[in-house]
Short mmCIF file of C-alpha atoms and ligand atoms in Angstrom, two decimals:
data_model
loop_
_atom_site.label_atom_id
_atom_site.label_comp_id
_atom_site.label_asym_id
_atom_site.label_seq_id
_atom_site.Cartn_x
_atom_site.Cartn_y
_atom_site.Cartn_z
CA UNK A 1 -37.53 55.39 3.60
CA UNK A 2 -39.37 52.08 3.41
CA UNK A 3 -41.75 52.99 0.58
CA UNK A 4 -39.00 54.13 -1.72
CA UNK A 5 -36.98 51.00 -0.99
CA UNK A 6 -39.99 48.78 -1.66
CA UNK A 7 -40.44 50.51 -5.03
CA UNK A 8 -36.78 49.92 -5.82
CA UNK A 9 -37.10 46.27 -4.83
CA UNK A 10 -40.23 45.90 -6.95
CA UNK A 11 -38.33 47.14 -9.99
CA UNK A 12 -35.64 44.45 -9.72
CA UNK A 13 -37.89 41.64 -10.93
CA UNK A 14 -37.96 43.22 -14.41
CA UNK A 15 -34.25 42.52 -14.98
CA UNK A 16 -33.43 39.75 -12.51
CA UNK A 17 -30.34 38.69 -14.43
CA UNK A 18 -28.58 41.91 -13.37
CA UNK A 19 -29.12 41.39 -9.63
CA UNK A 20 -27.44 39.35 -6.89
CA UNK A 21 -29.48 38.28 -3.87
CA UNK A 22 -27.36 37.69 -0.76
CA UNK A 23 -28.77 36.71 2.58
CA UNK A 24 -27.91 35.63 6.08
CA UNK A 25 -29.65 32.42 7.15
CA UNK A 26 -30.35 32.19 10.91
CA UNK A 27 -32.94 34.75 11.96
CA UNK A 28 -33.56 35.66 8.32
CA UNK A 29 -34.56 32.55 6.36
CA UNK A 30 -34.94 30.37 9.47
CA UNK A 31 -36.58 31.61 12.68
CA UNK A 32 -34.34 31.69 15.76
CA UNK A 33 -35.11 28.71 17.99
CA UNK A 34 -33.64 27.63 21.36
CA UNK A 35 -30.94 25.37 19.90
CA UNK A 36 -29.39 25.81 16.42
CA UNK A 37 -30.07 22.23 15.30
CA UNK A 38 -33.85 22.66 15.79
CA UNK A 39 -33.84 25.47 13.25
CA UNK A 40 -35.83 25.09 10.04
CA UNK A 41 -36.57 26.92 6.80
CA UNK A 42 -40.21 26.80 5.67
CA UNK A 43 -41.29 24.99 2.51
CA UNK A 44 -42.58 28.29 1.15
CA UNK A 45 -39.18 29.99 1.55
CA UNK A 46 -37.42 26.98 0.00
CA UNK A 47 -39.69 27.12 -3.02
CA UNK A 48 -39.13 30.87 -3.40
CA UNK A 49 -35.33 30.44 -3.23
CA UNK A 50 -35.48 27.77 -5.94
CA UNK A 51 -37.51 30.03 -8.20
CA UNK A 52 -35.23 33.02 -7.57
CA UNK A 53 -32.09 30.99 -8.27
CA UNK A 54 -33.44 30.25 -11.74
CA UNK A 55 -33.98 33.92 -12.62
CA UNK A 56 -31.45 36.06 -10.78
CA UNK A 57 -27.75 36.36 -11.54
CA UNK A 58 -26.86 34.61 -8.29
CA UNK A 59 -28.53 33.74 -4.98
CA UNK A 60 -26.21 33.12 -2.02
CA UNK A 61 -26.66 32.25 1.65
CA UNK A 62 -23.87 33.72 3.78
CA UNK A 63 -23.62 32.30 7.29
CA UNK A 64 -21.40 31.75 10.31
CA UNK A 65 -22.35 28.06 10.12
CA UNK A 66 -20.18 25.65 8.18
CA UNK A 67 -21.23 25.77 4.51
CA UNK A 68 -22.48 22.14 4.56
CA UNK A 69 -24.52 22.86 7.65
CA UNK A 70 -26.01 25.92 5.95
CA UNK A 71 -27.08 23.73 3.02
CA UNK A 72 -28.58 21.16 5.36
CA UNK A 73 -30.60 23.84 7.11
CA UNK A 74 -31.82 25.66 3.99
CA UNK A 75 -32.28 22.48 1.96
CA UNK A 76 -31.95 24.14 -1.45
CA UNK A 77 -29.11 22.84 -3.61
CA UNK A 78 -29.52 25.43 -6.33
CA UNK A 79 -28.02 28.33 -4.39
CA UNK A 80 -24.46 29.17 -3.32
CA UNK A 81 -23.40 28.98 0.34
CA UNK A 82 -20.62 30.97 1.96
CA UNK A 83 -19.97 29.52 5.40
CA UNK A 84 -17.69 29.60 8.40
CA UNK A 85 -17.30 33.38 8.56
CA UNK A 86 -16.68 33.60 4.81
CA UNK A 87 -13.78 31.14 4.83
CA UNK A 88 -15.49 28.53 2.69
CA UNK A 89 -17.91 28.29 -0.19
CA UNK A 90 -20.13 25.39 -1.21
CA UNK A 91 -20.96 25.20 -4.86
CA UNK A 92 -22.17 22.23 -6.89
CA UNK A 93 -21.82 19.94 -3.89
CA UNK A 94 -18.16 20.80 -3.20
CA UNK A 95 -16.77 22.80 -0.29
CA UNK A 96 -13.86 25.04 -1.32
CA UNK A 97 -11.74 27.01 1.10
CA UNK A 98 -11.21 30.58 -0.10
CA UNK A 99 -7.79 30.78 -1.73
CA UNK A 100 -6.16 33.16 0.77
CA UNK A 101 -7.02 30.82 3.66
CA UNK A 102 -6.10 27.50 2.06
CA UNK A 103 -2.38 27.60 3.00
CA UNK A 104 -3.38 27.62 6.70
CA UNK A 105 -5.44 24.43 6.61
CA UNK A 106 -2.53 22.24 7.76
CA UNK A 107 -1.72 24.65 10.60
CA UNK A 108 -5.30 24.52 11.85
CA UNK A 109 -5.24 20.71 11.71
CA UNK A 110 -1.98 20.67 13.64
CA UNK A 111 -3.53 22.85 16.33
CA UNK A 112 -6.56 20.55 16.52
CA UNK A 113 -4.29 17.54 16.90
CA UNK A 114 -2.38 19.19 19.75
CA UNK A 115 -5.61 20.26 21.45
CA UNK A 116 -7.02 16.73 21.22
CA UNK A 117 -3.91 15.42 22.94
CA UNK A 118 -3.52 18.10 25.59
CA UNK A 119 -6.96 19.57 26.28
CA UNK A 120 -9.55 16.94 25.40
CA UNK A 121 -8.40 14.66 28.29
CA UNK A 122 -9.09 17.60 30.67
CA UNK A 123 -12.69 17.84 29.45
CA UNK A 124 -12.47 20.47 26.72
CA UNK A 125 -14.46 19.87 23.53
CA UNK A 126 -12.53 20.31 20.26
CA UNK A 127 -14.87 21.36 17.47
CA UNK A 128 -13.24 20.78 14.09
CA UNK A 129 -14.81 23.21 11.69
CA UNK A 130 -12.42 22.71 8.77
CA UNK A 131 -10.50 25.91 8.30
CA UNK A 132 -11.19 27.14 11.83
CA UNK A 133 -10.90 25.28 15.15
CA UNK A 134 -13.00 26.00 18.24
CA UNK A 135 -12.00 24.73 21.66
CA UNK A 136 -14.96 24.83 24.04
CA UNK A 137 -14.40 24.89 27.78
CA UNK A 138 -17.81 25.89 29.13
CA UNK A 139 -18.26 22.60 30.99
CA UNK A 140 -14.92 22.45 32.76
CA UNK A 141 -13.41 24.18 35.80
CA UNK A 142 -12.14 27.77 35.46
CA UNK A 143 -8.56 26.50 35.87
CA UNK A 144 -8.93 24.19 32.91
CA UNK A 145 -10.57 27.04 30.98
CA UNK A 146 -7.51 29.20 31.64
CA UNK A 147 -5.27 26.36 30.57
CA UNK A 148 -7.21 26.05 27.29
CA UNK A 149 -6.90 29.75 26.56
CA UNK A 150 -3.17 29.80 27.32
CA UNK A 151 -2.47 26.68 25.33
CA UNK A 152 -4.41 27.72 22.22
CA UNK A 153 -2.99 31.24 22.33
CA UNK A 154 0.58 29.99 22.61
CA UNK A 155 0.33 27.20 20.02
CA UNK A 156 -1.87 29.25 17.70
CA UNK A 157 0.67 32.07 17.66
CA UNK A 158 3.49 29.64 17.07
CA UNK A 159 1.62 28.25 14.05
CA UNK A 160 0.87 31.72 12.69
CA UNK A 161 -2.87 31.60 13.33
CA UNK A 162 -5.14 34.28 14.75
CA UNK A 163 -6.61 33.38 18.14
CA UNK A 164 -9.85 34.92 19.46
CA UNK A 165 -11.82 34.16 22.62
CA UNK A 166 -15.54 34.19 23.21
CA UNK A 167 -17.72 33.05 26.07
CA UNK A 168 -16.46 29.60 26.97
CA UNK A 169 -14.63 29.17 23.69
CA UNK A 170 -11.25 29.96 22.20
CA UNK A 171 -10.85 29.85 18.42
CA UNK A 172 -7.94 29.66 16.02
CA UNK A 173 -8.24 30.69 12.39
CA UNK A 174 -6.11 31.89 9.47
CA UNK A 175 -4.81 35.44 10.02
CA UNK A 176 -6.70 36.95 7.11
CA UNK A 177 -9.88 38.98 7.02
CA UNK A 178 -12.89 36.80 6.25
CA UNK A 179 -16.40 37.85 7.16
CA UNK A 180 -19.74 38.45 5.51
CA UNK A 181 -18.27 41.58 3.94
CA UNK A 182 -15.41 39.75 2.20
CA UNK A 183 -17.86 37.03 1.11
CA UNK A 184 -20.16 39.68 -0.35
CA UNK A 185 -17.30 41.19 -2.34
CA UNK A 186 -16.24 37.77 -3.65
CA UNK A 187 -19.72 36.99 -4.93
CA UNK A 188 -19.99 40.39 -6.61
CA UNK A 189 -16.53 40.14 -8.20
CA UNK A 190 -17.20 36.66 -9.48
CA UNK A 191 -20.77 37.03 -10.77
CA UNK A 192 -20.58 40.72 -11.77
CA UNK A 193 -24.15 41.82 -11.07
CA UNK A 194 -25.11 45.49 -11.45
CA UNK A 195 -27.24 45.42 -8.33
CA UNK A 196 -27.02 43.51 -5.09
CA UNK A 197 -28.94 43.23 -1.87
CA UNK A 198 -28.15 41.70 1.49
CA UNK A 199 -30.69 40.63 4.11
CA UNK A 200 -29.43 40.37 7.70
CA UNK A 201 -30.47 40.50 11.33
CA UNK A 202 -27.30 40.56 13.42
CA UNK A 203 -23.96 42.27 14.12
CA UNK A 204 -21.90 40.19 11.70
CA UNK A 205 -24.29 41.16 8.89
CA UNK A 206 -23.22 44.78 9.21
CA UNK A 207 -19.93 43.84 7.49
CA UNK A 208 -21.99 42.90 4.44
CA UNK A 209 -24.07 46.11 4.63
CA UNK A 210 -20.87 48.18 4.73
CA UNK A 211 -19.24 46.25 1.89
CA UNK A 212 -22.28 46.91 -0.30
CA UNK A 213 -21.86 50.58 0.44
CA UNK A 214 -18.19 50.46 -0.57
CA UNK A 215 -18.96 48.55 -3.75
CA UNK A 216 -21.48 51.20 -4.65
CA UNK A 217 -19.04 54.05 -3.88
CA UNK A 218 -16.45 52.34 -6.07
CA UNK A 219 -18.96 52.24 -8.89
CA UNK A 220 -18.91 48.42 -9.03
CA UNK A 221 -22.63 48.27 -8.20
CA UNK A 222 -25.15 50.77 -9.51
CA UNK A 223 -27.86 49.84 -7.01
CA UNK A 224 -27.74 48.25 -3.57
CA UNK A 225 -30.33 47.43 -0.94
CA UNK A 226 -29.55 46.69 2.68
CA UNK A 227 -32.51 44.92 4.20
CA UNK A 228 -32.59 44.69 7.99
CA UNK A 229 -34.67 42.12 9.83
CA UNK A 230 -35.89 43.61 13.06
CA UNK A 231 -35.82 41.46 16.21
CA UNK A 232 -35.72 42.02 19.95
CA UNK A 233 -32.17 40.73 20.36
CA UNK A 234 -30.75 42.31 17.20
CA UNK A 235 -28.37 45.32 17.33
CA UNK A 236 -29.88 48.77 16.61
CA UNK A 237 -27.56 49.32 13.61
CA UNK A 238 -29.35 46.58 11.70
CA UNK A 239 -32.34 48.86 11.40
CA UNK A 240 -30.51 52.21 11.42
CA UNK A 241 -28.13 51.24 8.59
CA UNK A 242 -30.79 49.45 6.51
CA UNK A 243 -32.58 50.90 3.49
CA UNK A 244 -35.55 48.67 4.21
CA UNK A 245 -36.64 47.18 7.52
CA UNK A 246 -38.85 44.11 7.75
CA UNK A 247 -40.29 42.15 10.67
CA UNK A 248 -38.99 38.63 11.21
CA UNK A 249 -38.90 35.77 8.74
CA UNK A 250 -42.43 36.63 7.57
CA UNK A 251 -41.14 40.00 6.42
CA UNK A 252 -38.30 38.28 4.58
CA UNK A 253 -40.78 35.98 2.86
CA UNK A 254 -42.62 39.05 1.61
CA UNK A 255 -39.37 40.43 0.17
CA UNK A 256 -38.64 37.14 -1.61
CA UNK A 257 -42.19 36.97 -2.94
CA UNK A 258 -41.89 40.47 -4.37
CA UNK A 259 -38.58 39.57 -6.04
CA UNK A 260 -40.17 36.48 -7.54
CA UNK A 261 -43.38 38.16 -8.76
CA UNK A 262 -43.92 38.83 -12.44
CA UNK A 263 -45.86 42.07 -12.40
MG1 MG B 1 -28.58 35.87 11.60
#
């Protein structure tokens, strides 16, 4: 499996203008570190991304981080960033909210305002992420945590938002599908490459893998490559659904180097 995929990858550098390079950021371009703000992309990877952006149809980082935060971490202005679960895109220094989500921006702000009034005084932390709002209650009593969940669920529903809960956090977002799969489709529809690859290491990246498959079945893309980055914490599907499996950020660097080579 791997040798064939490497050969395919090697052939892409002959016609870079027909190919889109899409990649997750954390765990792929930047090694996973204990806290997200200590994360860093190496100078070598930065340089490779700059070179690739000059030759390929499009290079895009697709991340769960806010798009601005993704840019700060990667430090390369020449590429496109889809952030915040695919809800926003950063291009030429401007953050745009994807059109389907834009009408919900005011509703999300309204929810944040209510949460600041009602929940922040109880110790909850309101993270304003633009088009999504996260209310964190990890550091408060279980009763206050329950109160946060109830409040955000009730008010979120009233405002027509989708509410989801995680560990110590309840989130409200527009009720439309936005993930790394929808971001992948948007990039392909806008830039119209013939080939596209996605490099990922985690569960949310599987949406992008599956979207590439659909785009290929629909005949929109003639070639696709799903590149899985193997790690101890990563889900097994990242390697089982991949066409090519690499080890850690060093493996990713090798992929980028091959794409950039002029043999
Ligand atoms: Mg990742």
